[in-house]
Coordinates of C-alpha atoms and ligand atoms in Angstrom, one line a residue:
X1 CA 61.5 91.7 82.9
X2 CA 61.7 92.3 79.4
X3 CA 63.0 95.4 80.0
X4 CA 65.2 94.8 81.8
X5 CA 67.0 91.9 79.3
X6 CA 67.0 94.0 76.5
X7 CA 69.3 96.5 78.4
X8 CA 71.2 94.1 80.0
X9 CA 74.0 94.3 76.9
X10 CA 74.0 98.1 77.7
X11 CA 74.3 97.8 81.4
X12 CA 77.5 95.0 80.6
X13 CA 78.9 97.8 78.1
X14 CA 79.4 101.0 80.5
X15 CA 80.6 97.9 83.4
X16 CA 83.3 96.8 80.5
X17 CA 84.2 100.6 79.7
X18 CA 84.1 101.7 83.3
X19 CA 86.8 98.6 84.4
X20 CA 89.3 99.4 81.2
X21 CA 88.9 103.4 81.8
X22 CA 89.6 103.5 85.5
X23 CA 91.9 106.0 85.7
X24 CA 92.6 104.8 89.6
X25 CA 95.8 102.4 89.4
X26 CA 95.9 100.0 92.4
X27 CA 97.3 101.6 95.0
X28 CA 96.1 103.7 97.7
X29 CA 99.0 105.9 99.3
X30 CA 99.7 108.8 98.5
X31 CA 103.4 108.8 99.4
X32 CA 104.9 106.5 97.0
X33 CA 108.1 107.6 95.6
X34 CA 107.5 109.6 92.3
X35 CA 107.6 108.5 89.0
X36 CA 109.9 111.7 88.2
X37 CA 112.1 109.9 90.9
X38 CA 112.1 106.4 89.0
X39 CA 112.3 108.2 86.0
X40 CA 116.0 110.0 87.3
X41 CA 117.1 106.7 88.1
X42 CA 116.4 105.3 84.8
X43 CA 118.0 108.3 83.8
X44 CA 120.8 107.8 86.0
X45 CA 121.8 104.0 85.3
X46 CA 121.6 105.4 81.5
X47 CA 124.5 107.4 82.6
X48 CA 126.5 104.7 83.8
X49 CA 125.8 102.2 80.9
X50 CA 128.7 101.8 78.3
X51 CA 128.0 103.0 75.0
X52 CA 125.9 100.9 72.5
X53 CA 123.8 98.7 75.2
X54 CA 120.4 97.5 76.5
X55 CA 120.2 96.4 80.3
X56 CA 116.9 94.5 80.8
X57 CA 115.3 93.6 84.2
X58 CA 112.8 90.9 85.1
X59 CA 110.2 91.6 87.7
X60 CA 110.8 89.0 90.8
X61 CA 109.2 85.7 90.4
X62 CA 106.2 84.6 92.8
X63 CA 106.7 81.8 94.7
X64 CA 104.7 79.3 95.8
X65 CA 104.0 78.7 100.0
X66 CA 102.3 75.1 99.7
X67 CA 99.9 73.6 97.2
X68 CA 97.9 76.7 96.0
X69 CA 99.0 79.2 98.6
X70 CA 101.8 81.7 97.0
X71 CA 104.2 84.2 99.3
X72 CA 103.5 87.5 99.3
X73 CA 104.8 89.1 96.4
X74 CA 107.6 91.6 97.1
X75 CA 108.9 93.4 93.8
X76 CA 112.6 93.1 92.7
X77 CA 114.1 96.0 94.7
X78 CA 115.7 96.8 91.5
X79 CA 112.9 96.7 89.1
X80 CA 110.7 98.9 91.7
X81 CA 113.7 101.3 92.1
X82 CA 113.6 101.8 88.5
X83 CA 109.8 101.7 87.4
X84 CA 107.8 101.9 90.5
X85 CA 105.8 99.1 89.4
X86 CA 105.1 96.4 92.5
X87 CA 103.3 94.1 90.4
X88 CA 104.5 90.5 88.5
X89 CA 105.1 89.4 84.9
X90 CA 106.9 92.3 83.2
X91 CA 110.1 93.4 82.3
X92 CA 111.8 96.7 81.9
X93 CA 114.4 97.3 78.7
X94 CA 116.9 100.1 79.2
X95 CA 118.7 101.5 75.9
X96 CA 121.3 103.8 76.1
X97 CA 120.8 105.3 72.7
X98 CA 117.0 105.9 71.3
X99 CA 116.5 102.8 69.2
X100 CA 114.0 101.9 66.5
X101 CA 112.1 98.8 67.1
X102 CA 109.3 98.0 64.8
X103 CA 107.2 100.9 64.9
X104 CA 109.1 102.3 68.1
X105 CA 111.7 104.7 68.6
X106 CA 112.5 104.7 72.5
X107 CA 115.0 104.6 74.9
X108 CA 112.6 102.4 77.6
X109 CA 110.6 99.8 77.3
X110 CA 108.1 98.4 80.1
X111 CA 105.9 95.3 79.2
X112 CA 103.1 94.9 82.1
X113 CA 100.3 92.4 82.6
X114 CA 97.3 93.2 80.6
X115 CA 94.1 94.1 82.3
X116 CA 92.0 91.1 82.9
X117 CA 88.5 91.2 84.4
X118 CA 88.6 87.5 86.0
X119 CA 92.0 87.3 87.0
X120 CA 91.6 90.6 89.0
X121 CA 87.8 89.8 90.6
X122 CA 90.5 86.8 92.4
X123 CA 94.0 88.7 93.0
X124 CA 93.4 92.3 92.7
X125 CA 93.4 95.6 90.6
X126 CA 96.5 95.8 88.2
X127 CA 97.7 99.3 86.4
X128 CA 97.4 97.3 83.1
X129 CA 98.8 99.3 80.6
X130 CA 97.3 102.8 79.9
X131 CA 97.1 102.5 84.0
X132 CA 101.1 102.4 83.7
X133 CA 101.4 104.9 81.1
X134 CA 99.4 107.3 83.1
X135 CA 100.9 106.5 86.8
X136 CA 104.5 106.0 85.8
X137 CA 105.7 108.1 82.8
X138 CA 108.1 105.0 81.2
X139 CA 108.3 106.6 77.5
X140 CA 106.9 103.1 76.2
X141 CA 104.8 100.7 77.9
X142 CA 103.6 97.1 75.9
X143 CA 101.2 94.4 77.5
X144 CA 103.2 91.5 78.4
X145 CA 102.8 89.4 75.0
X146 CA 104.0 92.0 73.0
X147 CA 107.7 91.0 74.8
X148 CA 107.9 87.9 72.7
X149 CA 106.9 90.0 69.1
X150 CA 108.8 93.0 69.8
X151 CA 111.5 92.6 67.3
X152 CA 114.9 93.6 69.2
X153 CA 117.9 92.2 68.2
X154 CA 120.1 91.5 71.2
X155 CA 123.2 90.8 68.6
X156 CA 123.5 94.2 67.5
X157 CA 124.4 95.7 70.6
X158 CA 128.2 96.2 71.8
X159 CA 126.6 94.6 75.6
X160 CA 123.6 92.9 76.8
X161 CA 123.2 93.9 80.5
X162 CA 121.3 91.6 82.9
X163 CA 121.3 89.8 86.4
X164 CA 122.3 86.2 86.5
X165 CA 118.2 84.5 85.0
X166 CA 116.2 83.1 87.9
X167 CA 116.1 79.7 87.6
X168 CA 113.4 79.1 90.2
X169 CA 110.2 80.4 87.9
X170 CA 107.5 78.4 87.7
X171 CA 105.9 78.3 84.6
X172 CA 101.8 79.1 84.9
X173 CA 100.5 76.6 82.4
X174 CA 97.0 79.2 81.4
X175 CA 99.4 81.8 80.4
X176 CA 102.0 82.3 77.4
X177 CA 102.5 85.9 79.1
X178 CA 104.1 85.3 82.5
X179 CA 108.0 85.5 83.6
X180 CA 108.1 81.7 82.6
X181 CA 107.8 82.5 79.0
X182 CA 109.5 86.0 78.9
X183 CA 112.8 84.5 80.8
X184 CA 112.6 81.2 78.0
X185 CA 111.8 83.7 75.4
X186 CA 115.2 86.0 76.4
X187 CA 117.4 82.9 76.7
X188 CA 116.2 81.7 73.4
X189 CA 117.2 85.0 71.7
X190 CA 120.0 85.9 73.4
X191 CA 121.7 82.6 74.0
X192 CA 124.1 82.2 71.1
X193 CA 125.2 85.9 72.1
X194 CA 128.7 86.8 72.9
X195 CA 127.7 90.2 73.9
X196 CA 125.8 88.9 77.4
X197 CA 127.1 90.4 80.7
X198 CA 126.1 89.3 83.8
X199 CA 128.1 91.7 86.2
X200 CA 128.4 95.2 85.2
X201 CA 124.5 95.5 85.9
X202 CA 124.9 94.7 89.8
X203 CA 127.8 97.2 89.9
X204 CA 125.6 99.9 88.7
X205 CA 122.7 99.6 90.5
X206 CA 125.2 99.1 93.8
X207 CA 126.4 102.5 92.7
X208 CA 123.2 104.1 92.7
X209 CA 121.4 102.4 95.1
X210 CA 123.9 102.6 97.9
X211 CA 123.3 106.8 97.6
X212 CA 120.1 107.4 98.9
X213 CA 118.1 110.4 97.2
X214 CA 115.9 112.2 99.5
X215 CA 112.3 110.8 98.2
X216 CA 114.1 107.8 100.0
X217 CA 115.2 108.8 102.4
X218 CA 111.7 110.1 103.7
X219 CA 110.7 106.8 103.0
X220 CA 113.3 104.8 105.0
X221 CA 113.2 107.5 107.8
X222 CA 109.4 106.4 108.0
X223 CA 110.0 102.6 108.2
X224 CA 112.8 103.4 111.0
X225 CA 110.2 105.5 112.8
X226 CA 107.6 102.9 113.0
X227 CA 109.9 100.8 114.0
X228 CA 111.6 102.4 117.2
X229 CA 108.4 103.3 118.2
X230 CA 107.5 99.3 118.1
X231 CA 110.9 98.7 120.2
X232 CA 109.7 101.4 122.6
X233 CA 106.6 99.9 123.0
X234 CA 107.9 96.5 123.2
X235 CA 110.5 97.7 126.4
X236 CA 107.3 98.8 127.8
X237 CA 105.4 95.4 127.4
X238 CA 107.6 92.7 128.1
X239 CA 108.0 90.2 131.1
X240 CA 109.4 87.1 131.6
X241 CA 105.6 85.5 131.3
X242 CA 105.9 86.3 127.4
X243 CA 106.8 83.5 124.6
X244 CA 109.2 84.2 121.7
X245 CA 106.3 84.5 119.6
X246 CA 104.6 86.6 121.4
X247 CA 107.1 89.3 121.6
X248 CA 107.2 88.8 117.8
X249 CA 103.5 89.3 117.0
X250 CA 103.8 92.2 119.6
X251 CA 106.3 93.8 117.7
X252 CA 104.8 93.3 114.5
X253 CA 101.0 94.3 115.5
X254 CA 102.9 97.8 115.5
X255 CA 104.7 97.8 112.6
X256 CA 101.7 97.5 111.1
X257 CA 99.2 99.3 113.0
X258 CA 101.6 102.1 112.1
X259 CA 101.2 101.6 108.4
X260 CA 104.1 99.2 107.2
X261 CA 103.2 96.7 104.7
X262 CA 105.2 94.0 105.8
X263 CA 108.5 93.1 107.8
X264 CA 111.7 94.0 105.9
X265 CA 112.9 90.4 106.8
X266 CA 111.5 87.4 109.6
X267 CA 111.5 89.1 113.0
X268 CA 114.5 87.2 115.0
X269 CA 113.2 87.1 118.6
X270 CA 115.8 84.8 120.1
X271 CA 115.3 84.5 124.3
X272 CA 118.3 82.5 126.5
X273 CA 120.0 80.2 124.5
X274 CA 118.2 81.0 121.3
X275 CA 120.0 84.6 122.1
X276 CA 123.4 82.8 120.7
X277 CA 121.5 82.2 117.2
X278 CA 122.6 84.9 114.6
X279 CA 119.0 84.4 112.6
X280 CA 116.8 82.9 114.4
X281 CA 113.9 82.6 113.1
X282 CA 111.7 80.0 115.3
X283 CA 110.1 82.2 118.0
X284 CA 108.1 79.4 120.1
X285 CA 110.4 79.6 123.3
X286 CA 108.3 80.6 126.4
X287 CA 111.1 82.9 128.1
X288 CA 112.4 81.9 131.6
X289 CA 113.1 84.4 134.1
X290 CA 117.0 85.1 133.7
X291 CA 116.6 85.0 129.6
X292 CA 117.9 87.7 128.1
X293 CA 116.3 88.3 124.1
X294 CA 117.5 89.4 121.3
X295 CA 114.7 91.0 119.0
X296 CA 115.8 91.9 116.1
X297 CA 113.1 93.6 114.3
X298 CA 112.7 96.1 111.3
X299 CA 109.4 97.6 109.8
X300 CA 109.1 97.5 106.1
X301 CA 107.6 101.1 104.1
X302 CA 106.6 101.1 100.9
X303 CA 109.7 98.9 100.1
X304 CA 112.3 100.3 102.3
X305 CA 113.0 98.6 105.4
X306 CA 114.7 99.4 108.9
X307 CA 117.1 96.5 110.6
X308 CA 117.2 97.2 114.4
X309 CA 118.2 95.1 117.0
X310 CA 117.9 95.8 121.0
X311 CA 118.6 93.0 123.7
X312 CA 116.3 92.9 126.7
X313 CA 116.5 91.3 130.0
X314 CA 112.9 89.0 130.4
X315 CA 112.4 90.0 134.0
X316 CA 113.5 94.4 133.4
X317 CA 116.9 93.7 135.1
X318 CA 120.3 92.9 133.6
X319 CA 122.1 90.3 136.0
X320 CA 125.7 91.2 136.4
X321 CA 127.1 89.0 134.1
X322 CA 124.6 90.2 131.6
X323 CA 125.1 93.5 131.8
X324 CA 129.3 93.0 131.7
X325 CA 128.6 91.3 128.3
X326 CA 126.1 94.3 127.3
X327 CA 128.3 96.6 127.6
X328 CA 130.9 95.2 126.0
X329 CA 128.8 95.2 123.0
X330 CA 127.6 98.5 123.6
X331 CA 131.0 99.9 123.9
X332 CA 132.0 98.4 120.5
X333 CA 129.1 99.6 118.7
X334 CA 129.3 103.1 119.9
X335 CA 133.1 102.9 119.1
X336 CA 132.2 101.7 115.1
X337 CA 129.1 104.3 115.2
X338 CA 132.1 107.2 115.8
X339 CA 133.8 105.7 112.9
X340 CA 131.0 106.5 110.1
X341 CA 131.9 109.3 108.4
X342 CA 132.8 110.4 105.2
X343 CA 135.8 108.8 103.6
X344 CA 136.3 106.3 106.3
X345 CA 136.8 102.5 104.7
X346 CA 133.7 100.8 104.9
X347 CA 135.1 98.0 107.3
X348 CA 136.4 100.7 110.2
X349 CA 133.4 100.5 111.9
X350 CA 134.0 96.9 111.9
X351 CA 137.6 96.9 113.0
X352 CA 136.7 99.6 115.4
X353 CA 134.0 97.2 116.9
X354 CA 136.4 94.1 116.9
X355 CA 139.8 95.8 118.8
X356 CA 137.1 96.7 121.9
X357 CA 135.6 93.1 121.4
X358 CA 138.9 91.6 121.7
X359 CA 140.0 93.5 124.4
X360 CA 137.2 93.3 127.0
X361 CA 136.7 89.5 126.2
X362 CA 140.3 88.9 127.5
X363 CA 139.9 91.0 130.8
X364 CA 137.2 88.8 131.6
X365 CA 138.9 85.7 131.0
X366 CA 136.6 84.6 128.1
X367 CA 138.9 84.1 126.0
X368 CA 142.7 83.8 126.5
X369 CA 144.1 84.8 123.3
X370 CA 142.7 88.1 121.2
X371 CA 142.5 86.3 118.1
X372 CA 139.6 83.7 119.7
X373 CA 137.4 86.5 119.9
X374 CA 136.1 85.4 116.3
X375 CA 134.1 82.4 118.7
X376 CA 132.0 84.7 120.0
X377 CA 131.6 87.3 117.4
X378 CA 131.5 85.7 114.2
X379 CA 130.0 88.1 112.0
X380 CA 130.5 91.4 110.5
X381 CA 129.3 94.8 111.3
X382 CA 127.9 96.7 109.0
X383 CA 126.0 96.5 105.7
X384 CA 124.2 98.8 103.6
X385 CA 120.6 99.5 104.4
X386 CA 117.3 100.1 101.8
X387 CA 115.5 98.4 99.8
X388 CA 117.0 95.6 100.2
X389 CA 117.7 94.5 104.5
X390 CA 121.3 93.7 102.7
X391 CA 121.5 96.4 100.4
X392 CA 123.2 96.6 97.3
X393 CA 126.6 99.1 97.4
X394 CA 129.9 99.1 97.0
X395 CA 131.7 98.6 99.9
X396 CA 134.1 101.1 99.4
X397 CA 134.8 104.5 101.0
X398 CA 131.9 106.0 103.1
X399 CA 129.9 108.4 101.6
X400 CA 127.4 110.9 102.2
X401 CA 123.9 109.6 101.3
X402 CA 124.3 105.9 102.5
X403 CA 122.9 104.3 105.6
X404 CA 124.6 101.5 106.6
X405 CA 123.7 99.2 110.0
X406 CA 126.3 98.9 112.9
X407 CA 125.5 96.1 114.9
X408 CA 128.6 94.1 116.9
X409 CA 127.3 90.9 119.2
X410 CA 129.2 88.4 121.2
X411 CA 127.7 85.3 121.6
X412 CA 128.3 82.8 124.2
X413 CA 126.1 79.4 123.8
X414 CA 126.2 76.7 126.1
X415 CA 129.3 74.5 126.5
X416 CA 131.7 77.5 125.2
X417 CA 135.3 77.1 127.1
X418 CA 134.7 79.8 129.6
X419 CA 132.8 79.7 133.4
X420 CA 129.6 78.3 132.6
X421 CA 128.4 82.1 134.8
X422 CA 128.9 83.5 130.8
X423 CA 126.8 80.3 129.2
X424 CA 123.7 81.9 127.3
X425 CA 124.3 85.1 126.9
X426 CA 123.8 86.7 123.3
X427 CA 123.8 89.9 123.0
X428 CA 123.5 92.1 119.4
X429 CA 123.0 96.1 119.4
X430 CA 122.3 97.0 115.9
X431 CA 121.7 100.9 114.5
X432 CA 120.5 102.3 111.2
X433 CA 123.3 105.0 110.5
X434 CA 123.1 107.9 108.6
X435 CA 126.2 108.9 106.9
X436 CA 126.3 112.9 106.4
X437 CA 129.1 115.5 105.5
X438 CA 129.4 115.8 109.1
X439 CA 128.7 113.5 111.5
X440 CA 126.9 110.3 112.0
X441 CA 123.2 110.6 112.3
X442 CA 122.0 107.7 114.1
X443 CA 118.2 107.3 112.3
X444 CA 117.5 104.6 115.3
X445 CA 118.5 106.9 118.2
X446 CA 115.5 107.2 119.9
X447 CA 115.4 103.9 121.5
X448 CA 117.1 103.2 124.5
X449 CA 120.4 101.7 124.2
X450 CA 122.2 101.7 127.5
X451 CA 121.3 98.8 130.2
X452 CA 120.2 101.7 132.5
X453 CA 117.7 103.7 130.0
X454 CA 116.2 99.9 129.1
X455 CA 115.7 99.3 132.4
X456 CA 114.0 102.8 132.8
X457 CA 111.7 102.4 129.8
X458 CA 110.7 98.9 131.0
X459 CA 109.6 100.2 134.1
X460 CA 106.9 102.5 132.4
Ligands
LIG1 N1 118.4 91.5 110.5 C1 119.5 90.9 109.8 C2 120.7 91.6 110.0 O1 120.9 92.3 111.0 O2 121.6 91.6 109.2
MN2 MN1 121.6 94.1 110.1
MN3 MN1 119.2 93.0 112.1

């Protein structure tokens, strides 16, 4: 016993050593973007900054559920884009030119969480930072209190380059080293500036972000994989005896199964009339016979999501007026799909989608002038797909390297001035689109898409 006591202090030692030296960071893929990649983007946004500035990014706040239950934590897209880094309380400084700070002469700064024993037996291993030194090759990495010592003086440069502060950060009362303080500590120091900028930042990082790199694009393809595969397997599973939410966890049980960490935004499973509801987000609707449902599902892969949305008859058969509606939609969204190539305004796809829309909806008698076809399809077409389900870019000429969604709808809810037959009946097709030197390459191809193949594959 005595023994044992005496080399108790010992034993704590090499447990102390062994935690601080673990040269294991927290996470357990493999195929993580590299930090060379984060490093070229740094590298990159470098290149667009304007002469004599310092852009600095905030990682995103974590939010509280109810009482002390908190969201899951999903990093800034920009802040992971550019370090790599998915965990909370640190910020990333960007000069253009090397500057000397203190004892420091760098052109990047990180400041990270410090390793902490107790805090990590509750929530988890962090990098801490040697762990972030090691993993992610930033030239200078600080703990997190060092952010408020660090003398840098914001005056001196020609710009100070940020996003708009997050004003919804809740301070954690135990710490003087979370995004609380940093963001009170930044406004402090930079408030009587004149040199703030709010806007050129988001530009930027539209610019870059809206190219995808290959590293990405392996990632991205991945997330779209998984998630055709889930709408496959979902054609295959449904009937009309299925509940909103049970297509939803359906879907979802293979997003994950298949590796995704989370969904790139809330699955919209929308049967009948809940079909007409752009985001719907509710999911307890048992389905009825006749329903058709929108599912609008996308896996999410190590931060890069898919956004794909097929519309299924509940019993495995379109009814006619269904399927004149369908392929309406269809015929639009193969009509913008042929319209995403290089050079192309970003809104073709869009008008390409609406003149078909327009037209079709007359000849049926939905509508009795073109122009009311915005009552039934009310939203846009296309947006830029990645990190973000919305992703940054800039909305300008089509380019080689972006992926963009096409994704018409017409939308007819209950009590809509047209025969009643049309009442119900939503309908969105929605595609992740590759845009190449060539032509389109539609990453979400591989699950059915006319009313005839879906009626196939739900027959397996
Ligand atoms: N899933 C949201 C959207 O399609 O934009
Ligand atoms: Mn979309
Ligand atoms: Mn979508």
């Amino acid at each position: 016993m005595r023994r044992i006591s005496f080399l108790l202090p010992f034993f704590l030692l090499i447990a102390v050593l062994s935690f601080f030296g673990a040269a294991d960071g927290p996470d357990y893929d493999k195929d993580l973007l590299s930090p060379e990649f984060h490093a070229g983007r740094r590298e990159a946004l470098r290149n667009l900054m304007p002469d004599s500035t310092v852009a600095v990014f905030f990682s995103a706040p974590v939010h509280t559920r109810a009482n002390d239950v908190m969201f899951d934590f999903h990093q800034d897209p920009n802040f992971y884009y550019l370090s790599g880094l998915r965990e909370p309380n640190a910020v990333l400084i960007i000069f253009k030119e090397k500057q000397h700070i203190d004892t420091l002469f760098t052109n990047e700064i990180i400041f990270v969480q410090p390793r902490n024993p107790s805090d990590e037996a509750w929530d988890g291993k962090r990098y801490g930072p040697n762990g972030v030194k090691q993993h992610f090759k930033i030239a200078s990495v600080l703990p997190g209190g060092e952010f408020r010592k660090l003398n840098i003086d914001y005056s001196k440069f020609r710009k100070v380059l940020f996003f708009p502060l997050p004003d919804d950060v809740k301070d954690d009362p135990y710490s003087k080293e979370d995004l609380f303080d940093y963001v009170a500590h930044f406004k402090t120091v930079t408030q009587k500036n004149k040199n703030n900028n709010t806007s050129i930042l988001a530009e930027s990082m539209a610019m870059l972000r809206q190219i995808k790199l290959p590293e990405e694009m392996e990632l991205l393809r991945k997330a779209i994989n998984i998630s055709n595969q889930a709408h496959i397997e979902l054609m295959r599973r449904l009937d009309s005896t299925m509940t909103e939410y049970q297509v939803q966890a359906f879907i979802q049980y293979h997003f994950m199964w298949a590796g995704a960490e989370a969904c790139g935004y809330p699955s919209i499973c929308g049967a009948g009339e809940n079909s007409c509801i752009l985001h719907y987000v509710t999911n307890r609707k048992p389905m009825e016979q006749n329903d058709l449902i929108v599912v609008d599902a996308g896996a999410e892969y190590h931060g890069y999501t898919a956004d794909i949305t097929r519309t299924l008859p509940a019993n495995g058969k379109f009814s006619p007026e269904q399927k004149q509606i369908y392929d309406i939609v269809l015929e639009a969204q193969l009509a913008g799909i042929a319209l995403c190539k290089k050079g192309n305004e970003f809104r073709d796809p869009h008008k390409a989608a609406v003149r078909v829309i327009k037209k079709r909806l007359k000849e049926l008698g939905i509508i009795k002038k073109e122009e009311d076809y915005v009552k039934y399809f009310f939203h846009g077409t296309s947006h830029y797909l990645g990190l973000d389900v919305h992703d940054a870019g800039m909305y300008g000429a089509l380019q080689p390297g972006n992926v963009i969604t096409v994704e018409p709808g017409i939308y007819i809810p209950a009590g809509s001035d047209c025969d009643p037959k049309w009442w119900n009946i939503g309908v969105r097709i929605e595609d992740d689109i590759l845009i190449t030197a060539g032509e389109p390459e539609v990453l979400s191809g591989t699950v059915p898409k006319t009313t005839e193949a879906i009626e196939l594959e739900m027959k397996k």
